[in-house]
Amino acid sequence: MDKIKIARALTIQENVPPSLISTLLRLLQNTTSPQHLFYLMDSIVHLFQNKNIPRNSIQQLGEQLFFKLNVLPTTPSPPSNEKVTMETINNWKGWADMFINGTIYETPKVVMDCKKSVGVHVASNGLLLRHSFANVFGTAISTHGVSKGQWYYEVTLFGQGLFQIGWATDNFNPSPEGGNGVGDDKNSWAVDLKRHAKWHQNDQGSLCQPYGEGVTIAAGDVIGCYLDLVQWEMKFSHKCEDLGLAFNDFFVGSGLYPALSMNLENECQLNFGDQPFKYPPPLPFLPFCQSENTEK
């Protein structure tokens, strides 16, 4: 595991030594642990996006990674602490497949912003999030916001802790150490299906109201997030169940951004529509990734 962590740290360099690529390939071929594969996967994805890496090396790493992604999770009866890791691995299969045969794709333009995100590790694809610090309420915010249109994105949960999922304006300022995340101020709106609540601080000072009562969340669940700037509504869904109107008293400012907060040992994957949705939205809602082509 120490060798894997060292290799992972070295992959962020612009000029990666050829010996590191050989080491990663050997470690990848020999690993039998989903947890080790998880760390290797994050390292290799950095290399996929490094234009200085020879295409034949990308091809070798991509083929071996894709093989492991499809074979390793079939191991029977994984330890309970590796089940969530394997869920994450399964969600990376489609993305890894893009790199087979040396085909290199850029990271999607609408992703979670590393510079705006605090207390959360944003993986190389910009969509996989892991809580990164103990005793803080980590927050991640997207790179792109909208002020018109009807949009949808999904969040797949890989933990059963607290998630506050929704939207935020440019003026949203999270406080991880203070426990303030999305929905905990006047510039953000969120739902928390573990505590069956919706969160927003309005002019009357109201912060928490009931929402999603009766819902039980579990690892693997998908939360759908709807933003309707025609009817002026924010709605959410749990798996395929419409949970109804959450907010209609929000403001846009210079734009609304997908945003979420989570507590210790949580993990999730966002899908803005670059990959097929688990629960596609009805028309006229569009995948949020298409908002990158619209003007605010």
Short mmCIF file of C-alpha atoms in Angstrom, two decimals:
data_model
loop_
_atom_site.label_atom_id
_atom_site.label_comp_id
_atom_site.label_asym_id
_atom_site.label_seq_id
_atom_site.Cartn_x
_atom_site.Cartn_y
_atom_site.Cartn_z
CA MET A 1 0.00 0.00 0.00
CA ASP A 2 2.91 2.39 0.71
CA LYS A 3 4.23 1.91 -2.84
CA ILE A 4 0.77 2.67 -4.21
CA LYS A 5 0.52 5.92 -2.20
CA ILE A 6 3.98 7.04 -3.33
CA ALA A 7 3.14 6.31 -6.96
CA ARG A 8 -0.14 8.18 -6.60
CA ALA A 9 1.67 11.29 -5.32
CA LEU A 10 4.15 11.22 -8.23
CA THR A 11 1.48 11.08 -10.95
CA ILE A 12 0.49 14.72 -10.47
CA GLN A 13 3.88 15.82 -11.87
CA GLU A 14 3.94 17.21 -15.39
CA ASN A 15 6.98 15.11 -16.36
CA VAL A 16 6.31 11.59 -15.19
CA PRO A 17 9.32 9.21 -15.35
CA PRO A 18 8.82 6.10 -17.55
CA SER A 19 9.76 3.92 -14.57
CA LEU A 20 6.67 5.16 -12.71
CA ILE A 21 4.40 4.03 -15.53
CA SER A 22 6.00 0.57 -15.42
CA THR A 23 5.59 0.47 -11.63
CA LEU A 24 1.91 1.43 -11.84
CA LEU A 25 1.29 -1.21 -14.48
CA ARG A 26 2.94 -3.89 -12.33
CA LEU A 27 1.03 -2.83 -9.20
CA LEU A 28 -2.20 -2.82 -11.17
CA GLN A 29 -1.60 -6.31 -12.54
CA ASN A 30 -0.81 -7.72 -9.09
CA THR A 31 -3.50 -6.08 -6.95
CA THR A 32 -6.30 -8.23 -5.58
CA SER A 33 -7.84 -5.65 -3.24
CA PRO A 34 -10.64 -3.27 -4.25
CA GLN A 35 -9.22 -0.70 -1.84
CA HIS A 36 -5.79 -0.84 -3.49
CA LEU A 37 -7.43 -0.63 -6.91
CA PHE A 38 -9.27 2.48 -5.76
CA TYR A 39 -5.97 4.28 -5.04
CA LEU A 40 -4.36 3.04 -8.25
CA MET A 41 -7.38 4.13 -10.26
CA ASP A 42 -7.08 7.70 -8.98
CA SER A 43 -3.38 7.75 -9.89
CA ILE A 44 -3.87 6.39 -13.39
CA VAL A 45 -6.62 8.87 -14.17
CA HIS A 46 -4.09 11.68 -13.60
CA LEU A 47 -1.88 10.05 -16.23
CA PHE A 48 -4.78 9.71 -18.67
CA GLN A 49 -5.03 13.50 -18.71
CA ASN A 50 -1.29 14.14 -19.03
CA LYS A 51 -0.55 14.90 -22.67
CA ASN A 52 3.16 14.12 -22.15
CA ILE A 53 2.48 10.42 -21.58
CA PRO A 54 3.08 8.19 -24.67
CA ARG A 55 -0.13 6.87 -26.20
CA ASN A 56 1.06 3.26 -26.00
CA SER A 57 1.50 3.66 -22.23
CA ILE A 58 -2.00 5.11 -21.93
CA GLN A 59 -3.31 2.14 -23.90
CA GLN A 60 -1.58 -0.41 -21.66
CA LEU A 61 -2.76 1.24 -18.46
CA GLY A 62 -6.27 1.73 -19.79
CA GLU A 63 -6.67 -1.88 -20.88
CA GLN A 64 -5.32 -3.27 -17.61
CA LEU A 65 -7.43 -0.88 -15.52
CA PHE A 66 -10.58 -1.72 -17.44
CA PHE A 67 -9.83 -5.43 -17.02
CA LYS A 68 -9.42 -5.03 -13.26
CA LEU A 69 -12.53 -2.86 -12.96
CA ASN A 70 -14.59 -5.63 -14.50
CA VAL A 71 -12.93 -8.64 -12.88
CA LEU A 72 -11.97 -7.65 -9.34
CA PRO A 73 -15.46 -6.61 -8.09
CA THR A 74 -16.77 -10.11 -8.89
CA THR A 75 -14.80 -11.51 -5.95
CA PRO A 76 -17.41 -13.26 -3.76
CA SER A 77 -18.30 -12.05 -0.26
CA PRO A 78 -16.19 -8.88 0.02
CA PRO A 79 -15.51 -7.55 3.52
CA SER A 80 -18.13 -5.02 4.56
CA ASN A 81 -15.61 -2.17 4.61
CA GLU A 82 -14.82 -2.78 0.92
CA LYS A 83 -18.41 -2.83 -0.37
CA VAL A 84 -18.62 0.95 -0.74
CA THR A 85 -15.22 1.01 -2.45
CA MET A 86 -16.45 -1.58 -4.93
CA GLU A 87 -19.56 0.50 -5.61
CA THR A 88 -17.25 3.37 -6.49
CA ILE A 89 -15.14 1.16 -8.73
CA ASN A 90 -18.22 0.02 -10.64
CA ASN A 91 -19.20 3.63 -11.26
CA TRP A 92 -15.80 4.34 -12.84
CA LYS A 93 -16.09 1.60 -15.47
CA GLY A 94 -17.73 3.75 -18.11
CA TRP A 95 -15.22 6.53 -17.64
CA ALA A 96 -12.22 4.19 -17.81
CA ASP A 97 -13.64 2.65 -20.98
CA MET A 98 -13.09 5.99 -22.77
CA PHE A 99 -9.34 5.45 -22.56
CA ILE A 100 -9.18 2.00 -24.16
CA ASN A 101 -7.11 1.87 -27.39
CA GLY A 102 -5.37 5.10 -26.44
CA THR A 103 -8.43 7.31 -26.97
CA ILE A 104 -8.01 10.29 -24.69
CA TYR A 105 -10.99 12.45 -23.78
CA GLU A 106 -10.90 15.68 -21.84
CA THR A 107 -12.56 15.89 -18.46
CA PRO A 108 -16.19 17.08 -18.83
CA LYS A 109 -16.39 20.88 -18.74
CA VAL A 110 -19.10 20.93 -16.07
CA VAL A 111 -17.54 19.32 -13.00
CA MET A 112 -17.13 20.06 -9.30
CA ASP A 113 -14.69 22.91 -8.75
CA CYS A 114 -11.57 21.91 -6.76
CA LYS A 115 -10.84 25.54 -5.89
CA LYS A 116 -14.30 26.19 -4.46
CA SER A 117 -14.59 22.84 -2.67
CA VAL A 118 -13.50 22.61 0.99
CA GLY A 119 -13.18 19.52 3.16
CA VAL A 120 -13.92 17.32 0.13
CA HIS A 121 -11.53 15.51 -2.20
CA VAL A 122 -12.58 15.94 -5.83
CA ALA A 123 -11.27 13.03 -7.93
CA SER A 124 -9.55 13.51 -11.26
CA ASN A 125 -12.76 13.15 -13.25
CA GLY A 126 -14.29 16.06 -11.34
CA LEU A 127 -17.39 14.08 -10.40
CA LEU A 128 -16.39 11.61 -7.69
CA LEU A 129 -16.27 13.19 -4.21
CA ARG A 130 -14.86 11.89 -0.94
CA HIS A 131 -15.03 13.56 2.46
CA SER A 132 -11.41 14.35 3.25
CA PHE A 133 -11.12 15.77 6.79
CA ALA A 134 -12.41 14.62 10.15
CA ASN A 135 -14.81 16.80 12.12
CA VAL A 136 -15.73 19.14 9.26
CA PHE A 137 -18.82 19.40 7.08
CA GLY A 138 -17.21 19.27 3.63
CA THR A 139 -18.72 21.12 0.68
CA ALA A 140 -18.29 20.89 -3.11
CA ILE A 141 -19.60 23.34 -5.72
CA SER A 142 -19.73 23.01 -9.51
CA THR A 143 -17.74 25.01 -12.02
CA HIS A 144 -20.82 26.26 -13.87
CA GLY A 145 -24.02 28.04 -12.87
CA VAL A 146 -27.24 28.95 -14.66
CA SER A 147 -29.81 31.73 -14.50
CA LYS A 148 -32.35 30.38 -16.97
CA GLY A 149 -33.66 27.06 -18.27
CA GLN A 150 -34.82 23.74 -16.76
CA TRP A 151 -32.06 21.43 -15.58
CA TYR A 152 -31.40 18.08 -13.90
CA TYR A 153 -28.48 16.26 -12.33
CA GLU A 154 -28.05 13.10 -10.22
CA VAL A 155 -26.05 12.22 -7.13
CA THR A 156 -25.30 8.58 -6.32
CA LEU A 157 -24.62 8.08 -2.62
CA PHE A 158 -21.90 5.70 -1.43
CA GLY A 159 -22.50 6.26 2.26
CA GLN A 160 -25.39 6.60 4.68
CA GLY A 161 -24.25 9.69 6.57
CA LEU A 162 -25.44 13.26 6.18
CA PHE A 163 -25.71 14.73 2.70
CA GLN A 164 -27.17 18.20 2.04
CA ILE A 165 -27.71 18.33 -1.72
CA GLY A 166 -29.00 21.17 -3.84
CA TRP A 167 -28.03 24.55 -5.27
CA ALA A 168 -26.02 27.63 -4.30
CA THR A 169 -25.35 31.13 -5.63
CA ASP A 170 -21.99 32.79 -6.22
CA ASN A 171 -22.24 34.38 -2.78
CA PHE A 172 -22.48 31.08 -0.92
CA ASN A 173 -19.64 30.81 1.60
CA PRO A 174 -19.48 27.45 3.43
CA SER A 175 -17.90 27.05 6.85
CA PRO A 176 -16.75 23.41 7.20
CA GLU A 177 -15.31 23.81 10.69
CA GLY A 178 -18.48 25.56 11.87
CA GLY A 179 -20.71 22.85 10.41
CA ASN A 180 -22.34 25.16 7.85
CA GLY A 181 -22.89 23.65 4.43
CA VAL A 182 -25.31 23.88 1.53
CA GLY A 183 -28.68 25.14 2.78
CA ASP A 184 -27.30 26.64 5.99
CA ASP A 185 -27.42 30.25 4.79
CA LYS A 186 -29.51 32.58 2.62
CA ASN A 187 -27.45 31.85 -0.52
CA SER A 188 -28.07 28.09 -0.76
CA TRP A 189 -30.89 25.54 -0.75
CA ALA A 190 -30.60 21.83 0.05
CA VAL A 191 -32.43 18.67 1.03
CA ASP A 192 -31.22 16.21 3.65
CA LEU A 193 -33.05 12.90 3.22
CA LYS A 194 -31.39 11.24 6.20
CA ARG A 195 -33.01 13.74 8.54
CA HIS A 196 -36.06 14.24 6.27
CA ALA A 197 -35.48 17.97 6.01
CA LYS A 198 -34.97 20.83 3.60
CA TRP A 199 -32.56 23.59 4.53
CA HIS A 200 -32.52 27.33 3.77
CA GLN A 201 -32.23 30.48 5.84
CA ASN A 202 -34.91 32.87 4.57
CA ASP A 203 -35.76 36.43 5.63
CA GLN A 204 -37.79 35.09 8.57
CA GLY A 205 -34.79 33.12 9.81
CA SER A 206 -36.36 29.72 9.10
CA LEU A 207 -33.63 27.17 8.44
CA CYS A 208 -35.07 23.64 8.56
CA GLN A 209 -38.47 22.33 7.46
CA PRO A 210 -39.78 18.76 6.93
CA TYR A 211 -39.16 17.18 3.52
CA GLY A 212 -38.95 13.62 2.20
CA GLU A 213 -40.63 12.05 5.21
CA GLY A 214 -40.73 8.27 4.98
CA VAL A 215 -37.63 8.04 2.77
CA THR A 216 -34.86 5.68 3.89
CA ILE A 217 -31.50 6.26 2.22
CA ALA A 218 -28.88 3.58 1.60
CA ALA A 219 -25.56 3.28 -0.22
CA GLY A 220 -26.22 3.16 -3.95
CA ASP A 221 -29.31 5.38 -3.83
CA VAL A 222 -29.68 8.09 -6.46
CA ILE A 223 -30.93 11.59 -5.64
CA GLY A 224 -32.33 13.56 -8.58
CA CYS A 225 -32.07 17.36 -8.50
CA TYR A 226 -34.43 19.49 -10.60
CA LEU A 227 -34.09 23.22 -11.18
CA ASP A 228 -36.95 24.90 -13.06
CA LEU A 229 -36.25 28.56 -13.82
CA VAL A 230 -39.45 28.82 -15.88
CA GLN A 231 -41.92 27.68 -13.21
CA TRP A 232 -39.45 28.82 -10.50
CA GLU A 233 -39.23 25.54 -8.61
CA MET A 234 -36.61 23.32 -7.01
CA LYS A 235 -37.66 19.68 -6.73
CA PHE A 236 -35.90 16.46 -5.79
CA SER A 237 -36.38 12.73 -6.23
CA HIS A 238 -35.22 9.63 -4.37
CA LYS A 239 -34.47 6.89 -6.88
CA CYS A 240 -37.49 7.16 -9.18
CA GLU A 241 -39.86 8.71 -6.59
CA ASP A 242 -40.74 12.39 -7.04
CA LEU A 243 -40.53 14.00 -3.59
CA GLY A 244 -42.39 17.12 -4.68
CA LEU A 245 -41.72 20.83 -4.44
CA ALA A 246 -38.92 21.82 -2.08
CA PHE A 247 -38.45 25.53 -2.80
CA ASN A 248 -40.10 28.24 -4.87
CA ASP A 249 -38.89 31.32 -2.99
CA PHE A 250 -35.28 31.25 -4.15
CA PHE A 251 -33.26 33.83 -6.08
CA VAL A 252 -30.66 33.31 -8.80
CA GLY A 253 -28.20 36.15 -8.41
CA SER A 254 -25.51 35.76 -11.04
CA GLY A 255 -26.29 32.04 -11.30
CA LEU A 256 -27.24 28.89 -9.39
CA TYR A 257 -24.63 26.14 -9.04
CA PRO A 258 -25.05 22.45 -8.16
CA ALA A 259 -23.62 22.06 -4.66
CA LEU A 260 -23.58 19.56 -1.81
CA SER A 261 -22.17 19.04 1.66
CA MET A 262 -21.40 15.80 3.50
CA ASN A 263 -19.94 14.61 6.77
CA LEU A 264 -17.28 12.10 7.77
CA GLU A 265 -16.54 8.98 5.69
CA ASN A 266 -19.08 9.80 3.00
CA GLU A 267 -18.58 9.51 -0.71
CA CYS A 268 -20.73 10.22 -3.76
CA GLN A 269 -20.66 10.50 -7.53
CA LEU A 270 -22.32 13.26 -9.53
CA ASN A 271 -23.71 12.82 -13.01
CA PHE A 272 -24.49 15.96 -14.99
CA GLY A 273 -25.54 13.89 -18.00
CA ASP A 274 -22.24 13.07 -19.70
CA GLN A 275 -23.10 9.46 -18.79
CA PRO A 276 -26.62 7.98 -19.06
CA PHE A 277 -28.81 8.92 -16.10
CA LYS A 278 -30.05 6.18 -13.80
CA TYR A 279 -33.45 7.89 -13.76
CA PRO A 280 -33.75 10.19 -16.80
CA PRO A 281 -35.81 13.34 -16.19
CA PRO A 282 -39.02 14.07 -18.09
CA LEU A 283 -39.03 16.83 -20.68
CA PRO A 284 -38.54 19.78 -20.67
CA PHE A 285 -35.70 19.16 -18.16
CA LEU A 286 -32.26 18.84 -19.76
CA PRO A 287 -28.99 17.34 -18.48
CA PHE A 288 -27.08 19.98 -16.57
CA CYS A 289 -23.96 19.29 -18.67
CA GLN A 290 -25.73 20.98 -21.59
CA SER A 291 -25.93 24.20 -19.61
CA GLU A 292 -22.24 24.73 -20.38
CA ASN A 293 -23.33 25.69 -23.90
CA THR A 294 -25.82 28.33 -22.71
CA GLU A 295 -25.28 31.88 -21.58
CA LYS A 296 -26.24 32.88 -18.07
#
